[in-house]
XYZ file of C-alpha atoms in Angstrom:
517
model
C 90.453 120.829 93.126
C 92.738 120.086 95.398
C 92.364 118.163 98.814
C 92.793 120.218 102.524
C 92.847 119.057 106.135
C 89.433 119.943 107.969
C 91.089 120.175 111.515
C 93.623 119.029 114.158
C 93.422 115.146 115.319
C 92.867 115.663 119.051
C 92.063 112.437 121.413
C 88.722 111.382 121.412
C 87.808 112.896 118.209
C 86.343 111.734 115.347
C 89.049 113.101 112.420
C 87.417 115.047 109.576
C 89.343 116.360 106.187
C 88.250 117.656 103.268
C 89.011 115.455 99.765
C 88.274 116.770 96.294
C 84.795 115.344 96.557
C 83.853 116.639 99.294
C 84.586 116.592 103.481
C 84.932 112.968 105.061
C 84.689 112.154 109.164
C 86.639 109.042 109.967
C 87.451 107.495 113.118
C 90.326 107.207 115.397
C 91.596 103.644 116.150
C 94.391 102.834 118.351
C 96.146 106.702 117.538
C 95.293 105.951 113.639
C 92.909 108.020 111.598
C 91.109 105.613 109.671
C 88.573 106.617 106.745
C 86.798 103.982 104.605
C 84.770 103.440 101.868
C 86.095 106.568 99.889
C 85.295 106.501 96.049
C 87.746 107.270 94.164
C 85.583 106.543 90.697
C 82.056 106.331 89.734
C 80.331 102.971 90.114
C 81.139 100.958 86.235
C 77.045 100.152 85.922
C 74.779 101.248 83.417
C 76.333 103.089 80.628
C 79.725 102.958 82.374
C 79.696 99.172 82.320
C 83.329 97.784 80.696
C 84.218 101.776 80.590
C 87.463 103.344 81.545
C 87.116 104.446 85.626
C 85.517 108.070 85.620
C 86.584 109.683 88.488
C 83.942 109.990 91.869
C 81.973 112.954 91.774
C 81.481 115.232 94.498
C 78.919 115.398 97.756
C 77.460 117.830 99.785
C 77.925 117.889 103.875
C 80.209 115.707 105.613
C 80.660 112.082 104.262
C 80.574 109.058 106.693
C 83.870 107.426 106.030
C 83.305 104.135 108.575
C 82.827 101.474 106.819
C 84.716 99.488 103.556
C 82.836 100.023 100.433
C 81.044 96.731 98.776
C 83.765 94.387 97.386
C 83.606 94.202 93.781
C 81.730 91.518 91.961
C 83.812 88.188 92.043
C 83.610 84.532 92.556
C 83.800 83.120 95.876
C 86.234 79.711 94.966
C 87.833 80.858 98.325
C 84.785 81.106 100.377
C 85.685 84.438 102.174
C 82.700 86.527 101.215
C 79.378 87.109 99.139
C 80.196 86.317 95.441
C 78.527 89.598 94.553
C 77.416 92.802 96.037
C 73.419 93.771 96.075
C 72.595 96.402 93.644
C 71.870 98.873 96.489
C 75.118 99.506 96.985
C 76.945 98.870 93.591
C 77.224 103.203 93.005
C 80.192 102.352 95.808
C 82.347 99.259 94.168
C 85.226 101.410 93.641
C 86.304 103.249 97.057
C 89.953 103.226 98.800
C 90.669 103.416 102.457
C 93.157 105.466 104.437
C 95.387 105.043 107.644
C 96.996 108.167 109.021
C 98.719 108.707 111.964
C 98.811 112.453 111.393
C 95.791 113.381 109.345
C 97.794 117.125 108.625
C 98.950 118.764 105.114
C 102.136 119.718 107.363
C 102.727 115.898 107.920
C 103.820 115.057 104.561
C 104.210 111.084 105.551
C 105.126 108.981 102.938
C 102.393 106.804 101.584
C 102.126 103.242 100.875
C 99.384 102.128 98.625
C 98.488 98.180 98.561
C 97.314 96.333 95.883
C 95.826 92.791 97.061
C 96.314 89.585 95.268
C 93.788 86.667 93.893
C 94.609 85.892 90.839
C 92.535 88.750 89.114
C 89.518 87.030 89.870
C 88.965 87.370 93.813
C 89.857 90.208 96.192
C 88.589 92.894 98.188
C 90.316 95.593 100.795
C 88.432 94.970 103.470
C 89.325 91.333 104.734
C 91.217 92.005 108.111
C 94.502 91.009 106.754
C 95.029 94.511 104.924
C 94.151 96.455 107.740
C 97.042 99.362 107.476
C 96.565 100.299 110.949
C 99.443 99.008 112.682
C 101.835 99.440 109.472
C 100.866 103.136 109.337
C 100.849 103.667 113.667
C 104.593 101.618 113.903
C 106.058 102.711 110.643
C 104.879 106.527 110.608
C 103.707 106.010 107.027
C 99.737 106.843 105.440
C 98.462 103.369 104.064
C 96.325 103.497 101.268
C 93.970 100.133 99.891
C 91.816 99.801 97.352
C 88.962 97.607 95.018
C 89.580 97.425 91.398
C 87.653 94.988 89.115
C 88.157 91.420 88.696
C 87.095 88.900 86.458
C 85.210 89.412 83.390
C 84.479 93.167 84.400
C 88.185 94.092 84.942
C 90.385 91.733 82.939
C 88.495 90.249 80.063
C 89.205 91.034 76.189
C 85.787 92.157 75.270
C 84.484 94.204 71.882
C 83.709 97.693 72.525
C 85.554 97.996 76.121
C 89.433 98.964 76.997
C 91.532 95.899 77.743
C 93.185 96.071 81.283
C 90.422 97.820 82.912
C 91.277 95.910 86.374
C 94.635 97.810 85.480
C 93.355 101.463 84.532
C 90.679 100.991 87.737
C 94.519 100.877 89.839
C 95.969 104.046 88.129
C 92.407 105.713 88.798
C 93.408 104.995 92.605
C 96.492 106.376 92.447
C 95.778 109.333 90.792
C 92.714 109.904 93.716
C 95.932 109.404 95.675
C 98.146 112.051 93.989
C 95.192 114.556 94.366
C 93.978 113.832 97.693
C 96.240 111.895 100.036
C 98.187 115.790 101.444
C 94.752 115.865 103.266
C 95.725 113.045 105.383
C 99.079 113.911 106.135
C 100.901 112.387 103.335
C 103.020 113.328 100.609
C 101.576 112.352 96.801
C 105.557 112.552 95.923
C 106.505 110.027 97.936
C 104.117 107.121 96.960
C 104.940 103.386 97.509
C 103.011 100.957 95.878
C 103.471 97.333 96.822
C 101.276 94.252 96.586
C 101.340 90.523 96.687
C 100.466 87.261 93.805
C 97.984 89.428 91.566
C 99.003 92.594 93.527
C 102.516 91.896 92.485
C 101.960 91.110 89.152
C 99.669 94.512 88.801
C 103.047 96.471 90.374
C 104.857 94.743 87.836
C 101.967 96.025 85.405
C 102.395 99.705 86.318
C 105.915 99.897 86.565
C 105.691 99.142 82.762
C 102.229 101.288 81.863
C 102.933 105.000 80.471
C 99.616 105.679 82.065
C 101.132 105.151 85.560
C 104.411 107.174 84.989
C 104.949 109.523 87.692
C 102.372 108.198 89.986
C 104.334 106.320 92.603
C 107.951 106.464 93.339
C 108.944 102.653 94.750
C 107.074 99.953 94.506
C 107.852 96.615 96.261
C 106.782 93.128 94.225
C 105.886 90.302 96.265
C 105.413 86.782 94.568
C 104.927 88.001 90.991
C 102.800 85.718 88.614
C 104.881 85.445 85.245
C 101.313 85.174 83.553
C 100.239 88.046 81.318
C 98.032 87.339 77.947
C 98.646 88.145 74.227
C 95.303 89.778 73.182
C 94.725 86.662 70.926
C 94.796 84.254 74.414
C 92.482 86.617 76.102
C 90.293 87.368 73.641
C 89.339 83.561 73.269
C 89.051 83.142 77.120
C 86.587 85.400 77.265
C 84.661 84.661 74.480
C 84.477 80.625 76.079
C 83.120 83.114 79.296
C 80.260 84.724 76.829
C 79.253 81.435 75.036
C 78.447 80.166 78.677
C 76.014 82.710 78.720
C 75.094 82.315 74.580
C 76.071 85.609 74.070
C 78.918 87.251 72.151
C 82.557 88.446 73.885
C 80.779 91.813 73.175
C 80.662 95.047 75.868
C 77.013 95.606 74.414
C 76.121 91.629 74.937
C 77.586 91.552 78.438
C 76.383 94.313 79.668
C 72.861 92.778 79.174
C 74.264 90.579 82.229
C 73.861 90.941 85.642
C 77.290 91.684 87.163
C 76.638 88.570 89.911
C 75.613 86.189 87.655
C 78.383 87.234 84.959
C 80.941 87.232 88.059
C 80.323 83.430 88.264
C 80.450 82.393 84.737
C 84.126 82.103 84.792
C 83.733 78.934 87.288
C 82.537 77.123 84.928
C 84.924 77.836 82.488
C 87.748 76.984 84.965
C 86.642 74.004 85.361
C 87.183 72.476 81.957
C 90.617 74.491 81.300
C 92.933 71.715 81.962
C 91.586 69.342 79.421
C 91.389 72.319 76.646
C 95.148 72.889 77.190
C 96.071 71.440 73.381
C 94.293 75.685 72.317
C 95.029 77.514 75.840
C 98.713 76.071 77.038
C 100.105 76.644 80.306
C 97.376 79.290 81.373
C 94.571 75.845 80.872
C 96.749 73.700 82.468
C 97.327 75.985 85.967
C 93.160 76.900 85.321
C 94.570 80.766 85.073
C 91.516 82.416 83.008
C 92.685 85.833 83.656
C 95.888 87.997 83.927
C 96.682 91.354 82.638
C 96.786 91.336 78.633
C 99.999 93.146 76.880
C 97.487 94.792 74.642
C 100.105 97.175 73.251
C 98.386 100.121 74.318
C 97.232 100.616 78.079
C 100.065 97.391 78.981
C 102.707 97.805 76.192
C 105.116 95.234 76.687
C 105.723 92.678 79.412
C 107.133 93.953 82.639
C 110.231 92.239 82.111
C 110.986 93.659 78.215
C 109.785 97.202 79.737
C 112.176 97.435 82.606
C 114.808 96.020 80.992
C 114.339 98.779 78.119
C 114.722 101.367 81.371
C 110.731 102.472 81.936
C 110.936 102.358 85.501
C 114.584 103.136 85.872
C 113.652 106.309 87.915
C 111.412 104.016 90.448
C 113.018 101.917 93.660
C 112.331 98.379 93.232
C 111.776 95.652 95.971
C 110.956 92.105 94.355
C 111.114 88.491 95.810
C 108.767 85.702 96.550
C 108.870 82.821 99.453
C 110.509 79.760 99.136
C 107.743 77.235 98.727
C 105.452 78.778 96.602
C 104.004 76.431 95.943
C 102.818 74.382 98.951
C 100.084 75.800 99.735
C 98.396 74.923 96.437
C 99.507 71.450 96.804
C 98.099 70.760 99.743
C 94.678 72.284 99.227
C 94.243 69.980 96.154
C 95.729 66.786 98.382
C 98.529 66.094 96.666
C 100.992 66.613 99.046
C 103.137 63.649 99.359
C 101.054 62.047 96.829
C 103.523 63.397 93.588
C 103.964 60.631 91.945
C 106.608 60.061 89.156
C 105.118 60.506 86.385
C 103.104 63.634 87.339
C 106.473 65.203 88.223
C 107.646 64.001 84.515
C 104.738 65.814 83.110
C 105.298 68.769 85.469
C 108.811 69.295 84.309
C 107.592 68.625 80.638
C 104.769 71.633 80.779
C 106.871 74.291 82.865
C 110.415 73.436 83.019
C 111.997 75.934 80.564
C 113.581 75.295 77.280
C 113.678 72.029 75.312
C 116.171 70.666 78.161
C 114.464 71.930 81.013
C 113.199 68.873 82.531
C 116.960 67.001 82.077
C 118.373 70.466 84.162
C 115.957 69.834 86.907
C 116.928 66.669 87.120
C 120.587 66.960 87.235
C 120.501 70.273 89.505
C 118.072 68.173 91.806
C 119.572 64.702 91.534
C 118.233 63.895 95.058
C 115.201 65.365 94.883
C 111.600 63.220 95.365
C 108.811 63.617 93.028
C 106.961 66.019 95.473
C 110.120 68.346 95.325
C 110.529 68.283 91.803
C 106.605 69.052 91.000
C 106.917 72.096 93.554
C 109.839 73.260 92.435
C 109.321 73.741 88.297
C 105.580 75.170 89.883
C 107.069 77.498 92.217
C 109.791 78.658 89.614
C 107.340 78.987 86.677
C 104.571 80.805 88.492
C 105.788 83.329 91.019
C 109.896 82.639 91.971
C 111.418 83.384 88.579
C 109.776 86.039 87.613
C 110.097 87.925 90.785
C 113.574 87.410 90.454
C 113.813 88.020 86.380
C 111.748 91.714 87.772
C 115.285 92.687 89.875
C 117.485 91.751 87.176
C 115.572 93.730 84.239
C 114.997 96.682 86.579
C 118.944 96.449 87.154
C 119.510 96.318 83.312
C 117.424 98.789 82.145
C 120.243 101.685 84.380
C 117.387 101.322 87.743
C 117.881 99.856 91.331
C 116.341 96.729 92.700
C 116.638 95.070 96.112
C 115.740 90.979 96.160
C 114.292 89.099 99.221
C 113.046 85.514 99.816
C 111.343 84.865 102.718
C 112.322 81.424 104.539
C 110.362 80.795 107.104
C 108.030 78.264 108.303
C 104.858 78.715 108.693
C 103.823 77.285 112.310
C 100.233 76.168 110.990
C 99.275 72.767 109.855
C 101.888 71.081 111.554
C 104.455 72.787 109.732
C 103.064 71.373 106.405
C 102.693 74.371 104.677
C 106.465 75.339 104.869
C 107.578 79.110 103.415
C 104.274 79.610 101.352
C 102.604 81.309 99.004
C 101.132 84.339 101.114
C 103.125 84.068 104.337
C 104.509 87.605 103.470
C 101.109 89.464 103.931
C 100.525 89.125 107.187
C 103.727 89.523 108.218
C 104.063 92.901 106.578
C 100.881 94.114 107.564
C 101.571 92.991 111.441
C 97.598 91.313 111.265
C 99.239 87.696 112.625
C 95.835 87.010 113.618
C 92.843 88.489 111.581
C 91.369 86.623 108.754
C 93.607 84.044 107.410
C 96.418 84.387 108.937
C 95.759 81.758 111.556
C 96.164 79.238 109.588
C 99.602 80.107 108.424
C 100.496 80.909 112.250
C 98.412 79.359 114.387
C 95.611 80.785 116.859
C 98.280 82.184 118.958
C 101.426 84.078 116.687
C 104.941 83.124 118.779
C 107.506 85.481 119.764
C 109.451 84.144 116.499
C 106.434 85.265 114.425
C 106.321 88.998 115.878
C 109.949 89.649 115.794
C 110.174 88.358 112.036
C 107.008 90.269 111.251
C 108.820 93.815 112.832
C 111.642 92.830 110.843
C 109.377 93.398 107.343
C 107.445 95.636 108.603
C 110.350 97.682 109.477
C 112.086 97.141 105.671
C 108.740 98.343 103.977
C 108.499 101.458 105.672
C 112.276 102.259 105.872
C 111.968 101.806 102.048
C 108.781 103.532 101.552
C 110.474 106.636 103.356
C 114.438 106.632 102.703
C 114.368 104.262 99.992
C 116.097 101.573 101.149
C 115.307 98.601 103.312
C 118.152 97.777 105.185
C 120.315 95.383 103.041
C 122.407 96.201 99.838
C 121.120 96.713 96.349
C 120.800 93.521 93.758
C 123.513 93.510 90.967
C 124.329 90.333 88.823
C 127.707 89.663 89.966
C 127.314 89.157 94.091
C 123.582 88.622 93.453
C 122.950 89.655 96.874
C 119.708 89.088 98.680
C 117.827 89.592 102.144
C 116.701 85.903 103.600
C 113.975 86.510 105.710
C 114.354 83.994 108.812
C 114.157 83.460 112.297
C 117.659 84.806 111.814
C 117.935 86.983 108.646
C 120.578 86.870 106.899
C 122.020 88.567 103.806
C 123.135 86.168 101.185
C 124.236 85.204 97.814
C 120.845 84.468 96.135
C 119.834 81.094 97.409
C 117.792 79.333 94.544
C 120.739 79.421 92.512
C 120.647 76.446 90.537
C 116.849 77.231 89.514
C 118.480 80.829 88.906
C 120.588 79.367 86.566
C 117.814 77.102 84.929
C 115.936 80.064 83.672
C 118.925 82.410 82.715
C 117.998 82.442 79.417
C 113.997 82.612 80.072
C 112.305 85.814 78.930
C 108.342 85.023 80.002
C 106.668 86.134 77.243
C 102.914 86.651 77.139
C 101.466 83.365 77.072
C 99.710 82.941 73.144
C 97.566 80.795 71.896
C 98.422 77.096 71.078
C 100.018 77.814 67.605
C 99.367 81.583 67.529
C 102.980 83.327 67.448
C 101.649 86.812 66.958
């Protein structure tokens, strides 16, 4: 069934449109028509535990739409929210929200759908950051967000369950999208998806998954993670998650679970990753216990081998990361100017790539301090390189690719935390000061801040509806890229010498210590 509109938006009222499931009243904020808490599949409890998502059934009478669904069960490591939701209101986990400006089928708005970041283990749509009010009111675009499942529940190689079900909870969105989203003004051919860390690396997911073919037609990856799993890698992760709870890495065993406590399991875990490193690699020593698995079925191949191969060469690709990565993990574990020599040895020995990696560092960096060198072969591993290696295999594989890097300091913490990891978001989203952001920018966002933040927001949603942002296309000879500044610019790629470092680099999924397969 498809979706209609319900009526006219009119000042003062409280928007109503009918959805597949049934008719939904929203509210009008600022000239937005905002509905929340939407679900777009049933709730994955009882005998849908570790299923596939089943799509939402329907309701009778008019649906409150006013407040975010429950976030889905997770960790709290960041100390944002409740680890867990109460049962009471698990039957809503999986929901989406909406921003309209023009909440009529005649609109057809293009739509941008987010996908938020936390390393596939924390995450929910409704911290303040993601509010798509002020992207959808200034950019004349519908935003879309969504929960998908984390941890253990979405991510984990279990017996009896689909791998990637984080993943297949995502292409459950966007097909409620594709079926719904004319309701609310916009236009299910003209999807965007875009997202940020995890959210990037989930992009960078479906622009490679036959299951999401044809459900979006740009996407724009911010800060990808090169870290996806062989099965083999995954697989033993979560079965060090079950013995924590003496059970086996089975659906049927850890289902017997409640979703809270099993939500929490993977802390411990965590923990002890860096000093199991000699079975686990790279993925113990950065304490990454999940990331989507290249199970050869719902996830093929890696992003990189698929786009290359032309999957996506149909789809409009942003990509591109911030400069300093990096920073803000090193100074929330203290090491800021604390790098000493020999940790910056071992840091070039565990990530730099190639069996010369470390001596190219060196000699492209021969000035560089400790602290500069352990950011840098960090930065590169995790998120710069392959957000860059994304543009270039999208470019090979016949498709077209824009790259960015975003420059800027961040005003907060004295100006410690330079152009960080996460910077982007609220800058795109124009929230400079809900939620986090305040610590990136301070209590009180300058004029800098704003203009920089219109910039982005003004690239997104030119791309989102023309398909192109403002500055010219990637290609490997001029290697052109937008620097986003207090002046932008449009440059010759500037991490060139770390460009050239991992050339030859193909980020494979990470295996097990030994295990080739």
């Amino acid at each position: 069934m498809t979706a209609t509109a319900a009526g006219p938006l009119s000042a003062g009222s409280q928007p109503e449109v009918r959805a597949a499931g049934g008719a939904l009243r929203g509210s009008l904020e600022s000239g937005v028509a905002v509905f929340r808490g939407i679900p777009y599949a049933e709730a994955p409890i009882g005998g849908l535990r570790f299923a596939a998502p089943k799509p939402a059934g329907r309701w009778d009478g008019v649906r409150p739409a006013l407040a975010y669904g429950p976030p889905v069960p997770q960790t709290d490591v960041l100390g944002r929210g409740p680890a867990a939701t109460d049962a009471a209101a698990t039957e809503v986990w999986l929901t989406v929200n909406v921003w309209s400006p023009a909440p009529d089928p005649a609109a057809k708005l293009p739509v941008m759908v987010w996908i938020y970041g936390g390393g596939y283990t924390v995450g929910m749509s409704s911290w303040p950051e993601y509010d798509g009010g002020r992207l959808a009111r200034d950019g004349g675009v519908v935003v879309v967000t969504f929960n998908y499942r984390l941890g253990v529940e979405g991510f984990a190689q279990i017996d009896g369950a689909p791998p990637n079900r984080g993943l297949l909870d995502q292409v459950a969105a966007l097909e409620w999208v594709r079926e719904n989203i004319g309701a609310f003004g916009g236009d299910p051919g003209q999807v965007t998806i875009f997202g940020e860390s995890a959210g990037g690396g989930s992009v960078a997911a479906l622009l490679a998954m036959p299951r999401a073919a044809g459900l979006f037609r740009r996407a724009i990856a911010q800060s990808v993670p090169g870290t996806y799993f062989s099965p083999q890698l995954a697989a033993d992760l979560a079965a060090a998650c079950a013995d924590e709870l003496g059970l086996r890495p089975t659906a049927a065993d850890l289902a017997t679970v409640d979703p809270a406590l099993l939500a929490l399991t993977g802390d411990s875990v965590t923990a002890t990753m860096p000093a199991r490193a000699d079975r686990w690699g790279q993925a113990a020593l950065r304490s990454i216990l999940f990331s989507p698995v290249v199970d050869g079925d719902v996830l093929p191949t890696t992003p990189w081998q698929a786009l290359a191969a032309g999957a996506a060469r149909d789809v409009d690709l942003i990509a591109g990361h911030t400069r300093d990565e990096h920073r803000l993990f090193t100074v929330f574990t203290g090491m800021l100017g604390q790098v000493t020599p020999d940790q910056a040895k071992t840091a070039l020995r565990d990530f730099a790539p190639g069996a010369d990696g470390a001596r190219r560092y060196r000699d492209a960096y021969a000035d560089a301090s400790p602290d500069k060198l352990y950011e840098l072969v960090h930065s590169d591993w995790l998120f710069r390189m392959p957000s860059l290696h994304l543009a270039q295999a999208q470019v090979a594989g016949g498709g077209r690719a824009y790259l960015y890097e975003l420059t800027w300091t961040a005003p907060g913490m004295g100006g410690a935390l330079g152009a960080c990891h996460g910077l982007d978001v609220p800058l795109v989203f124009g929230n400079l000061t809900s939620g986090q952001p305040a610590m990136l920018l301070g209590e009180s966002p300058s004029a800098e801040a704003t203009a920089l933040s219109a910039r982005m927001r003004t690239a997104w949603t030119a791309f989102a509806t023309h398909g192109e942002p403002g500055w010219p296309p990637y290609d490997p000879e001029q290697r052109l890229a937008q620097v986003f500044d207090a002046t932008p610019t449009v440059t010759a790629y500037p991490e060139d010498s770390s460009r050239q470092i991992w050339q030859d680099h193909v980020f494979p999924a990470l295996h097990l210590h030994g295990d080739l397969s």
